[in-house]
Amino acid sequence: MSFVRLSLENFRRFPKAQFSFAETGLTLILGPNGAGKSTILETIYLLCMGRTPRDVRFSSLVHRGSTTAYFRVEAERPSGPGRSVAYLNGSAVVYHEGDQTVRRSDLIGKPPVILFSADEMRIVAGEPALRRRMTDRILSQERPEYLARLKRYTRAVEERNALLRDDMPPDPGSWMALDETLAADGSEILSARRGFLRDVSADLPDTLKSLGSPHLAERIRIEPAETIRGEYLNALIDARPQDRGAGHTTVGPHRDDIRFWDQTLPAAETVSQGETRILSLALKLIESRRLAAVSQPILLCDDLFSELDGVRRDAVTAFLAAYPGQVLLTSCLALPDPLLAAVRLTLTLE
Amino acid sequence: MKLLTHLAEQFNKLPGVGPKTALRLAHHVLFSMTPEDVNVFAAALTDGKRRLQTCRTCFSIADGDDCAICKNPNRDTGVILVVADIRDLLAVEETGMFKGRYHVLGGLLSPMQRIGPDKLRIGELRERLKAGQVREVILGTVPTAEGEVTAHYLMDKLRDCGVKITRISAGIPVGGSLEYMDAMTVTRAILNRQDMRAGQEQG
């Protein structure tokens, strides 16, 4: 599945604009900084995920010079529903596929999308929420029931927090019922994440080797941070006194993390900037292979090559040139010749 | 002008009615409806509120002390379907397939909305079960976070009443196609699958 023609109205720096992409293979988007290259990728991300990569407020996407608080983006899809539309209505965005309004949760994963950007390269050393978001994003695109559970779990955590913050001591029966509800969805989420992490750990060494980094493959391990000991329900019950004191739920999937180990030390403290990028890139490649098993993801590569050295450029070039799905690649610098040879269509922004 | 805006403000108090719709409705009442129609409309509002009574047994809408369902001798007193509110009851009644009686809780547990167990008619449900005629309680709360919390709570509170407790299942709607169903629905439908022979015996 892919997007072939994109129309923007009142979106970011474009009062009105149209762009075409190659249906499969590589579309190159060239232009100086601030020309709107990333905006094009952001639009496709919005149409696939129902949010922007940086989770900005939707109202900030409206074109600055506009007199109305409104934007509309539309993309043509030769296979599937024909077209995807998103437009701002008040403070919310409404999504259409074909002629039907769809919920945000029904967009996700159809088709899956993977973003390669500088932000995404902070996965190893950045805050835990980044790593949780990576796992949730992949599992949600793979399996809609994971997303549904996550939403219900999140809501149940909010309900439990409201109970904890009440001035009155929590009613024991309600507390138990809330903990049982959290535990039912939370255990499923945790076990899905553990399974995901096992798969990623198994794929990581070979992926790192394919990126020309056998030494990293030897050193790096990924493990779940052991935030929960034993059954989740028991952990919730054990945490009650501290949760009541804190006024929020302190254990569970919403506080979960992934640890990268460099032999016996936390990788965040030992690996270099460059190695961080290679690791992040490896995770992205694993993500794209994994999602391809469900449906070929669209790759959005935002200025990817400025972050990479020679060996890695060659490896990524080989990967992108052979990629069977749609790839949109932005760049403001000269690209390797083998990559240019694979380009099907070039857009130049001013 | 004041007449119109005052009326519009009243419509605006209704759920799902924003200021623009409220103004449209108020305009319609003042300029398009006949005085007779307006009288009937107004009487329905005031009479409805004045005469509203809830059934002393199941807390559904009633004309007197008891609702039509609790008064009906053909309804099975051995099965109680627990629902959050009257809208859920009406949805089940519309199917015509449920022959038991109801218990309207009056909401779902939600600390965020400050709805605790004391706001729901749970003690009354226990009383009904203790009276001894009931064989089965079906927990008919929806599978949202609040619906699940309420079901867990009831499960615990009714455990010692000595009746069978069941939960409504979630699955594929009739005429639905698996291809277009969200995966959670498909998963639940498979987990809650039924033995076809058992289904025939029941029917």
mmCIF file with all atom_site columns, N, CA and C in Angstrom, chain A residues 56-113:
data_model
loop_
_atom_site.group_PDB
_atom_site.id
_atom_site.type_symbol
_atom_site.label_atom_id
_atom_site.label_alt_id
_atom_site.label_comp_id
_atom_site.label_asym_id
_atom_site.label_entity_id
_atom_site.label_seq_id
_atom_site.pdbx_PDB_ins_code
_atom_site.Cartn_x
_atom_site.Cartn_y
_atom_site.Cartn_z
_atom_site.occupancy
_atom_site.B_iso_or_equiv
_atom_site.pdbx_formal_charge
_atom_site.auth_seq_id
_atom_site.auth_comp_id
_atom_site.auth_asym_id
_atom_site.auth_atom_id
_atom_site.pdbx_PDB_model_num
ATOM 1   N N  . VAL A 1 56  ? 2.810   17.200 18.299 1.00 0.00 ? 56  VAL A N  1
ATOM 2   C CA . VAL A 1 56  ? 2.501   18.619 18.483 1.00 0.00 ? 56  VAL A CA 1
ATOM 3   C C  . VAL A 1 56  ? 0.983   18.808 18.518 1.00 0.00 ? 56  VAL A C  1
ATOM 4   N N  . ARG A 1 57  ? 0.545   19.929 19.082 1.00 0.00 ? 57  ARG A N  1
ATOM 5   C CA . ARG A 1 57  ? -0.879  20.260 19.064 1.00 0.00 ? 57  ARG A CA 1
ATOM 6   C C  . ARG A 1 57  ? -1.299  20.444 17.608 1.00 0.00 ? 57  ARG A C  1
ATOM 7   N N  . PHE A 1 58  ? -2.475  19.915 17.279 1.00 0.00 ? 58  PHE A N  1
ATOM 8   C CA . PHE A 1 58  ? -2.920  19.962 15.887 1.00 0.00 ? 58  PHE A CA 1
ATOM 9   C C  . PHE A 1 58  ? -3.069  21.395 15.400 1.00 0.00 ? 58  PHE A C  1
ATOM 10  N N  . SER A 1 59  ? -3.471  22.296 16.323 1.00 0.00 ? 59  SER A N  1
ATOM 11  C CA . SER A 1 59  ? -3.702  23.683 15.903 1.00 0.00 ? 59  SER A CA 1
ATOM 12  C C  . SER A 1 59  ? -2.399  24.338 15.413 1.00 0.00 ? 59  SER A C  1
ATOM 13  N N  . SER A 1 60  ? -1.242  23.848 15.910 1.00 0.00 ? 60  SER A N  1
ATOM 14  C CA . SER A 1 60  ? 0.028   24.453 15.491 1.00 0.00 ? 60  SER A CA 1
ATOM 15  C C  . SER A 1 60  ? 0.417   24.031 14.074 1.00 0.00 ? 60  SER A C  1
ATOM 16  N N  . LEU A 1 61  ? -0.335  23.121 13.469 1.00 0.00 ? 61  LEU A N  1
ATOM 17  C CA . LEU A 1 61  ? -0.032  22.683 12.100 1.00 0.00 ? 61  LEU A CA 1
ATOM 18  C C  . LEU A 1 61  ? -0.630  23.622 11.061 1.00 0.00 ? 61  LEU A C  1
ATOM 19  N N  . VAL A 1 62  ? -1.550  24.494 11.503 1.00 0.00 ? 62  VAL A N  1
ATOM 20  C CA . VAL A 1 62  ? -2.203  25.409 10.562 1.00 0.00 ? 62  VAL A CA 1
ATOM 21  C C  . VAL A 1 62  ? -1.184  26.418 10.026 1.00 0.00 ? 62  VAL A C  1
ATOM 22  N N  . HIS A 1 63  ? -1.275  26.685 8.748  1.00 0.00 ? 63  HIS A N  1
ATOM 23  C CA . HIS A 1 63  ? -0.388  27.648 8.087  1.00 0.00 ? 63  HIS A CA 1
ATOM 24  C C  . HIS A 1 63  ? -0.412  28.995 8.808  1.00 0.00 ? 63  HIS A C  1
ATOM 25  N N  . ARG A 1 64  ? 0.786   29.540 9.071  1.00 0.00 ? 64  ARG A N  1
ATOM 26  C CA . ARG A 1 64  ? 0.900   30.741 9.895  1.00 0.00 ? 64  ARG A CA 1
ATOM 27  C C  . ARG A 1 64  ? 0.153   31.959 9.326  1.00 0.00 ? 64  ARG A C  1
ATOM 28  N N  . GLY A 1 65  ? 0.219   32.128 8.021  1.00 0.00 ? 65  GLY A N  1
ATOM 29  C CA . GLY A 1 65  ? -0.381  33.306 7.411  1.00 0.00 ? 65  GLY A CA 1
ATOM 30  C C  . GLY A 1 65  ? -1.893  33.196 7.254  1.00 0.00 ? 65  GLY A C  1
ATOM 31  N N  . SER A 1 66  ? -2.454  32.039 7.676  1.00 0.00 ? 66  SER A N  1
ATOM 32  C CA . SER A 1 66  ? -3.867  31.790 7.412  1.00 0.00 ? 66  SER A CA 1
ATOM 33  C C  . SER A 1 66  ? -4.774  32.586 8.335  1.00 0.00 ? 66  SER A C  1
ATOM 34  N N  . THR A 1 67  ? -5.941  32.974 7.791  1.00 0.00 ? 67  THR A N  1
ATOM 35  C CA . THR A 1 67  ? -6.907  33.698 8.618  1.00 0.00 ? 67  THR A CA 1
ATOM 36  C C  . THR A 1 67  ? -7.877  32.710 9.265  1.00 0.00 ? 67  THR A C  1
ATOM 37  N N  . THR A 1 68  ? -7.916  31.460 8.799  1.00 0.00 ? 68  THR A N  1
ATOM 38  C CA . THR A 1 68  ? -8.814  30.471 9.390  1.00 0.00 ? 68  THR A CA 1
ATOM 39  C C  . THR A 1 68  ? -8.005  29.423 10.140 1.00 0.00 ? 68  THR A C  1
ATOM 40  N N  . ALA A 1 69  ? -8.597  28.857 11.202 1.00 0.00 ? 69  ALA A N  1
ATOM 41  C CA . ALA A 1 69  ? -7.928  27.812 11.972 1.00 0.00 ? 69  ALA A CA 1
ATOM 42  C C  . ALA A 1 69  ? -8.327  26.461 11.384 1.00 0.00 ? 69  ALA A C  1
ATOM 43  N N  . TYR A 1 70  ? -7.823  26.192 10.199 1.00 0.00 ? 70  TYR A N  1
ATOM 44  C CA . TYR A 1 70  ? -8.281  25.005 9.478  1.00 0.00 ? 70  TYR A CA 1
ATOM 45  C C  . TYR A 1 70  ? -7.160  24.499 8.595  1.00 0.00 ? 70  TYR A C  1
ATOM 46  N N  . PHE A 1 71  ? -6.953  23.176 8.567  1.00 0.00 ? 71  PHE A N  1
ATOM 47  C CA . PHE A 1 71  ? -6.098  22.614 7.525  1.00 0.00 ? 71  PHE A CA 1
ATOM 48  C C  . PHE A 1 71  ? -6.735  21.345 6.981  1.00 0.00 ? 71  PHE A C  1
ATOM 49  N N  . ARG A 1 72  ? -6.293  20.978 5.813  1.00 0.00 ? 72  ARG A N  1
ATOM 50  C CA . ARG A 1 72  ? -6.817  19.749 5.222  1.00 0.00 ? 72  ARG A CA 1
ATOM 51  C C  . ARG A 1 72  ? -5.706  19.102 4.423  1.00 0.00 ? 72  ARG A C  1
ATOM 52  N N  . VAL A 1 73  ? -5.494  17.816 4.608  1.00 0.00 ? 73  VAL A N  1
ATOM 53  C CA . VAL A 1 73  ? -4.524  17.092 3.789  1.00 0.00 ? 73  VAL A CA 1
ATOM 54  C C  . VAL A 1 73  ? -5.231  15.888 3.180  1.00 0.00 ? 73  VAL A C  1
ATOM 55  N N  . GLU A 1 74  ? -4.884  15.576 1.960  1.00 0.00 ? 74  GLU A N  1
ATOM 56  C CA . GLU A 1 74  ? -5.521  14.454 1.283  1.00 0.00 ? 74  GLU A CA 1
ATOM 57  C C  . GLU A 1 74  ? -4.479  13.705 0.478  1.00 0.00 ? 74  GLU A C  1
ATOM 58  N N  . ALA A 1 75  ? -4.525  12.394 0.523  1.00 0.00 ? 75  ALA A N  1
ATOM 59  C CA . ALA A 1 75  ? -3.589  11.599 -0.266 1.00 0.00 ? 75  ALA A CA 1
ATOM 60  C C  . ALA A 1 75  ? -4.340  10.534 -1.048 1.00 0.00 ? 75  ALA A C  1
ATOM 61  N N  . GLU A 1 76  ? -3.924  10.370 -2.273 1.00 0.00 ? 76  GLU A N  1
ATOM 62  C CA . GLU A 1 76  ? -4.519  9.348  -3.123 1.00 0.00 ? 76  GLU A CA 1
ATOM 63  C C  . GLU A 1 76  ? -3.850  8.016  -2.870 1.00 0.00 ? 76  GLU A C  1
ATOM 64  N N  . ARG A 1 77  ? -4.635  6.962  -2.803 1.00 0.00 ? 77  ARG A N  1
ATOM 65  C CA . ARG A 1 77  ? -4.096  5.619  -2.561 1.00 0.00 ? 77  ARG A CA 1
ATOM 66  C C  . ARG A 1 77  ? -4.619  4.671  -3.630 1.00 0.00 ? 77  ARG A C  1
ATOM 67  N N  . PRO A 1 78  ? -3.757  4.293  -4.553 1.00 0.00 ? 78  PRO A N  1
ATOM 68  C CA . PRO A 1 78  ? -4.195  3.492  -5.689 1.00 0.00 ? 78  PRO A CA 1
ATOM 69  C C  . PRO A 1 78  ? -4.783  2.140  -5.272 1.00 0.00 ? 78  PRO A C  1
ATOM 70  N N  . SER A 1 79  ? -4.237  1.521  -4.222 1.00 0.00 ? 79  SER A N  1
ATOM 71  C CA . SER A 1 79  ? -4.868  0.299  -3.722 1.00 0.00 ? 79  SER A CA 1
ATOM 72  C C  . SER A 1 79  ? -5.470  0.644  -2.373 1.00 0.00 ? 79  SER A C  1
ATOM 73  N N  . GLY A 1 80  ? -6.452  -0.118 -1.940 1.00 0.00 ? 80  GLY A N  1
ATOM 74  C CA . GLY A 1 80  ? -7.095  0.172  -0.651 1.00 0.00 ? 80  GLY A CA 1
ATOM 75  C C  . GLY A 1 80  ? -8.236  1.138  -0.824 1.00 0.00 ? 80  GLY A C  1
ATOM 76  N N  . PRO A 1 81  ? -8.426  2.069  0.118  1.00 0.00 ? 81  PRO A N  1
ATOM 77  C CA . PRO A 1 81  ? -9.650  2.867  0.140  1.00 0.00 ? 81  PRO A CA 1
ATOM 78  C C  . PRO A 1 81  ? -9.717  3.975  -0.913 1.00 0.00 ? 81  PRO A C  1
ATOM 79  N N  . GLY A 1 82  ? -8.689  4.148  -1.735 1.00 0.00 ? 82  GLY A N  1
ATOM 80  C CA . GLY A 1 82  ? -8.753  5.190  -2.757 1.00 0.00 ? 82  GLY A CA 1
ATOM 81  C C  . GLY A 1 82  ? -8.134  6.495  -2.316 1.00 0.00 ? 82  GLY A C  1
ATOM 82  N N  . ARG A 1 83  ? -8.504  6.944  -1.109 1.00 0.00 ? 83  ARG A N  1
ATOM 83  C CA . ARG A 1 83  ? -7.888  8.167  -0.610 1.00 0.00 ? 83  ARG A CA 1
ATOM 84  C C  . ARG A 1 83  ? -7.970  8.223  0.918  1.00 0.00 ? 83  ARG A C  1
ATOM 85  N N  . SER A 1 84  ? -7.041  8.964  1.506  1.00 0.00 ? 84  SER A N  1
ATOM 86  C CA . SER A 1 84  ? -7.068  9.241  2.949  1.00 0.00 ? 84  SER A CA 1
ATOM 87  C C  . SER A 1 84  ? -7.107  10.747 3.129  1.00 0.00 ? 84  SER A C  1
ATOM 88  N N  . VAL A 1 85  ? -7.955  11.203 4.044  1.00 0.00 ? 85  VAL A N  1
ATOM 89  C CA . VAL A 1 85  ? -8.095  12.632 4.277  1.00 0.00 ? 85  VAL A CA 1
ATOM 90  C C  . VAL A 1 85  ? -7.990  12.891 5.776  1.00 0.00 ? 85  VAL A C  1
ATOM 91  N N  . ALA A 1 86  ? -7.349  13.998 6.137  1.00 0.00 ? 86  ALA A N  1
ATOM 92  C CA . ALA A 1 86  ? -7.372  14.449 7.534  1.00 0.00 ? 86  ALA A CA 1
ATOM 93  C C  . ALA A 1 86  ? -7.606  15.942 7.518  1.00 0.00 ? 86  ALA A C  1
ATOM 94  N N  . TYR A 1 87  ? -8.540  16.417 8.343  1.00 0.00 ? 87  TYR A N  1
ATOM 95  C CA . TYR A 1 87  ? -8.722  17.865 8.431  1.00 0.00 ? 87  TYR A CA 1
ATOM 96  C C  . TYR A 1 87  ? -9.018  18.262 9.862  1.00 0.00 ? 87  TYR A C  1
ATOM 97  N N  . LEU A 1 88  ? -8.672  19.504 10.179 1.00 0.00 ? 88  LEU A N  1
ATOM 98  C CA . LEU A 1 88  ? -8.849  20.022 11.535 1.00 0.00 ? 88  LEU A CA 1
ATOM 99  C C  . LEU A 1 88  ? -10.281 20.478 11.719 1.00 0.00 ? 88  LEU A C  1
ATOM 100 N N  . ASN A 1 89  ? -10.902 19.996 12.813 1.00 0.00 ? 89  ASN A N  1
ATOM 101 C CA . ASN A 1 89  ? -12.264 20.400 13.137 1.00 0.00 ? 89  ASN A CA 1
ATOM 102 C C  . ASN A 1 89  ? -12.261 20.802 14.608 1.00 0.00 ? 89  ASN A C  1
ATOM 103 N N  . GLY A 1 90  ? -12.238 22.094 14.897 1.00 0.00 ? 90  GLY A N  1
ATOM 104 C CA . GLY A 1 90  ? -12.051 22.550 16.280 1.00 0.00 ? 90  GLY A CA 1
ATOM 105 C C  . GLY A 1 90  ? -10.626 22.253 16.698 1.00 0.00 ? 90  GLY A C  1
ATOM 106 N N  . SER A 1 91  ? -10.463 21.486 17.795 1.00 0.00 ? 91  SER A N  1
ATOM 107 C CA . SER A 1 91  ? -9.103  21.140 18.205 1.00 0.00 ? 91  SER A CA 1
ATOM 108 C C  . SER A 1 91  ? -8.759  19.697 17.845 1.00 0.00 ? 91  SER A C  1
ATOM 109 N N  . ALA A 1 92  ? -9.707  18.997 17.218 1.00 0.00 ? 92  ALA A N  1
ATOM 110 C CA . ALA A 1 92  ? -9.480  17.590 16.873 1.00 0.00 ? 92  ALA A CA 1
ATOM 111 C C  . ALA A 1 92  ? -9.324  17.435 15.367 1.00 0.00 ? 92  ALA A C  1
ATOM 112 N N  . VAL A 1 93  ? -8.716  16.337 14.955 1.00 0.00 ? 93  VAL A N  1
ATOM 113 C CA . VAL A 1 93  ? -8.588  16.045 13.538 1.00 0.00 ? 93  VAL A CA 1
ATOM 114 C C  . VAL A 1 93  ? -9.568  14.933 13.181 1.00 0.00 ? 93  VAL A C  1
ATOM 115 N N  . VAL A 1 94  ? -10.259 15.122 12.060 1.00 0.00 ? 94  VAL A N  1
ATOM 116 C CA . VAL A 1 94  ? -11.194 14.121 11.566 1.00 0.00 ? 94  VAL A CA 1
ATOM 117 C C  . VAL A 1 94  ? -10.521 13.380 10.414 1.00 0.00 ? 94  VAL A C  1
ATOM 118 N N  . TYR A 1 95  ? -10.666 12.057 10.394 1.00 0.00 ? 95  TYR A N  1
ATOM 119 C CA . TYR A 1 95  ? -10.021 11.236 9.363  1.00 0.00 ? 95  TYR A CA 1
ATOM 120 C C  . TYR A 1 95  ? -11.071 10.568 8.486  1.00 0.00 ? 95  TYR A C  1
ATOM 121 N N  . HIS A 1 96  ? -10.794 10.558 7.191  1.00 0.00 ? 96  HIS A N  1
ATOM 122 C CA . HIS A 1 96  ? -11.651 9.835  6.246  1.00 0.00 ? 96  HIS A CA 1
ATOM 123 C C  . HIS A 1 96  ? -10.818 8.840  5.485  1.00 0.00 ? 96  HIS A C  1
ATOM 124 N N  . GLU A 1 97  ? -11.379 7.675  5.222  1.00 0.00 ? 97  GLU A N  1
ATOM 125 C CA . GLU A 1 97  ? -10.766 6.755  4.263  1.00 0.00 ? 97  GLU A CA 1
ATOM 126 C C  . GLU A 1 97  ? -11.835 6.468  3.231  1.00 0.00 ? 97  GLU A C  1
ATOM 127 N N  . GLY A 1 98  ? -11.517 6.717  1.952  1.00 0.00 ? 98  GLY A N  1
ATOM 128 C CA . GLY A 1 98  ? -12.561 6.662  0.940  1.00 0.00 ? 98  GLY A CA 1
ATOM 129 C C  . GLY A 1 98  ? -13.581 7.717  1.313  1.00 0.00 ? 98  GLY A C  1
ATOM 130 N N  . ASP A 1 99  ? -14.853 7.324  1.431  1.00 0.00 ? 99  ASP A N  1
ATOM 131 C CA . ASP A 1 99  ? -15.881 8.290  1.806  1.00 0.00 ? 99  ASP A CA 1
ATOM 132 C C  . ASP A 1 99  ? -16.305 8.145  3.254  1.00 0.00 ? 99  ASP A C  1
ATOM 133 N N  . GLN A 1 100 ? -15.614 7.276  3.996  1.00 0.00 ? 100 GLN A N  1
ATOM 134 C CA . GLN A 1 100 ? -16.059 7.002  5.361  1.00 0.00 ? 100 GLN A CA 1
ATOM 135 C C  . GLN A 1 100 ? -15.202 7.686  6.404  1.00 0.00 ? 100 GLN A C  1
ATOM 136 N N  . THR A 1 101 ? -15.842 8.204  7.445  1.00 0.00 ? 101 THR A N  1
ATOM 137 C CA . THR A 1 101 ? -15.107 8.727  8.591  1.00 0.00 ? 101 THR A CA 1
ATOM 138 C C  . THR A 1 101 ? -14.581 7.523  9.379  1.00 0.00 ? 101 THR A C  1
ATOM 139 N N  . VAL A 1 102 ? -13.313 7.593  9.777  1.00 0.00 ? 102 VAL A N  1
ATOM 140 C CA . VAL A 1 102 ? -12.761 6.487  10.563 1.00 0.00 ? 102 VAL A CA 1
ATOM 141 C C  . VAL A 1 102 ? -12.180 7.022  11.869 1.00 0.00 ? 102 VAL A C  1
ATOM 142 N N  . ARG A 1 103 ? -12.197 6.163  12.886 1.00 0.00 ? 103 ARG A N  1
ATOM 143 C CA . ARG A 1 103 ? -11.591 6.523  14.158 1.00 0.00 ? 103 ARG A CA 1
ATOM 144 C C  . ARG A 1 103 ? -10.083 6.451  14.013 1.00 0.00 ? 103 ARG A C  1
ATOM 145 N N  . ARG A 1 104 ? -9.390  7.222  14.855 1.00 0.00 ? 104 ARG A N  1
ATOM 146 C CA . ARG A 1 104 ? -7.936  7.233  14.829 1.00 0.00 ? 104 ARG A CA 1
ATOM 147 C C  . ARG A 1 104 ? -7.376  5.817  14.995 1.00 0.00 ? 104 ARG A C  1
ATOM 148 N N  . SER A 1 105 ? -7.979  5.055  15.927 1.00 0.00 ? 105 SER A N  1
ATOM 149 C CA . SER A 1 105 ? -7.429  3.732  16.216 1.00 0.00 ? 105 SER A CA 1
ATOM 150 C C  . SER A 1 105 ? -7.595  2.780  15.027 1.00 0.00 ? 105 SER A C  1
ATOM 151 N N  . ASP A 1 106 ? -8.524  3.101  14.113 1.00 0.00 ? 106 ASP A N  1
ATOM 152 C CA . ASP A 1 106 ? -8.704  2.235  12.947 1.00 0.00 ? 106 ASP A CA 1
ATOM 153 C C  . ASP A 1 106 ? -7.742  2.575  11.810 1.00 0.00 ? 106 ASP A C  1
ATOM 154 N N  . LEU A 1 107 ? -7.069  3.730  11.918 1.00 0.00 ? 107 LEU A N  1
ATOM 155 C CA . LEU A 1 107 ? -6.089  4.104  10.890 1.00 0.00 ? 107 LEU A CA 1
ATOM 156 C C  . LEU A 1 107 ? -4.807  3.297  11.059 1.00 0.00 ? 107 LEU A C  1
ATOM 157 N N  . ILE A 1 108 ? -4.444  3.140  12.333 1.00 0.00 ? 108 ILE A N  1
ATOM 158 C CA . ILE A 1 108 ? -3.089  2.719  12.672 1.00 0.00 ? 108 ILE A CA 1
ATOM 159 C C  . ILE A 1 108 ? -2.737  1.358  12.082 1.00 0.00 ? 108 ILE A C  1
ATOM 160 N N  . GLY A 1 109 ? -1.601  1.335  11.382 1.00 0.00 ? 109 GLY A N  1
ATOM 161 C CA . GLY A 1 109 ? -1.135  0.085  10.809 1.00 0.00 ? 109 GLY A CA 1
ATOM 162 C C  . GLY A 1 109 ? -1.671  -0.196 9.412  1.00 0.00 ? 109 GLY A C  1
ATOM 163 N N  . LYS A 1 110 ? -2.502  0.711  8.860  1.00 0.00 ? 110 LYS A N  1
ATOM 164 C CA . LYS A 1 110 ? -3.076  0.468  7.533  1.00 0.00 ? 110 LYS A CA 1
ATOM 165 C C  . LYS A 1 110 ? -2.769  1.611  6.610  1.00 0.00 ? 110 LYS A C  1
ATOM 166 N N  . PRO A 1 111 ? -1.656  1.720  5.963  1.00 0.00 ? 111 PRO A N  1
ATOM 167 C CA . PRO A 1 111 ? -0.511  0.816  6.069  1.00 0.00 ? 111 PRO A CA 1
ATOM 168 C C  . PRO A 1 111 ? 0.392   1.232  7.223  1.00 0.00 ? 111 PRO A C  1
ATOM 169 N N  . PRO A 1 112 ? 1.274   0.312  7.671  1.00 0.00 ? 112 PRO A N  1
ATOM 170 C CA . PRO A 1 112 ? 2.247   0.712  8.677  1.00 0.00 ? 112 PRO A CA 1
ATOM 171 C C  . PRO A 1 112 ? 3.254   1.699  8.098  1.00 0.00 ? 112 PRO A C  1
ATOM 172 N N  . VAL A 1 113 ? 3.836   2.505  8.966  1.00 0.00 ? 113 VAL A N  1
ATOM 173 C CA . VAL A 1 113 ? 4.772   3.515  8.510  1.00 0.00 ? 113 VAL A CA 1
ATOM 174 C C  . VAL A 1 113 ? 5.955   3.519  9.476  1.00 0.00 ? 113 VAL A C  1
#
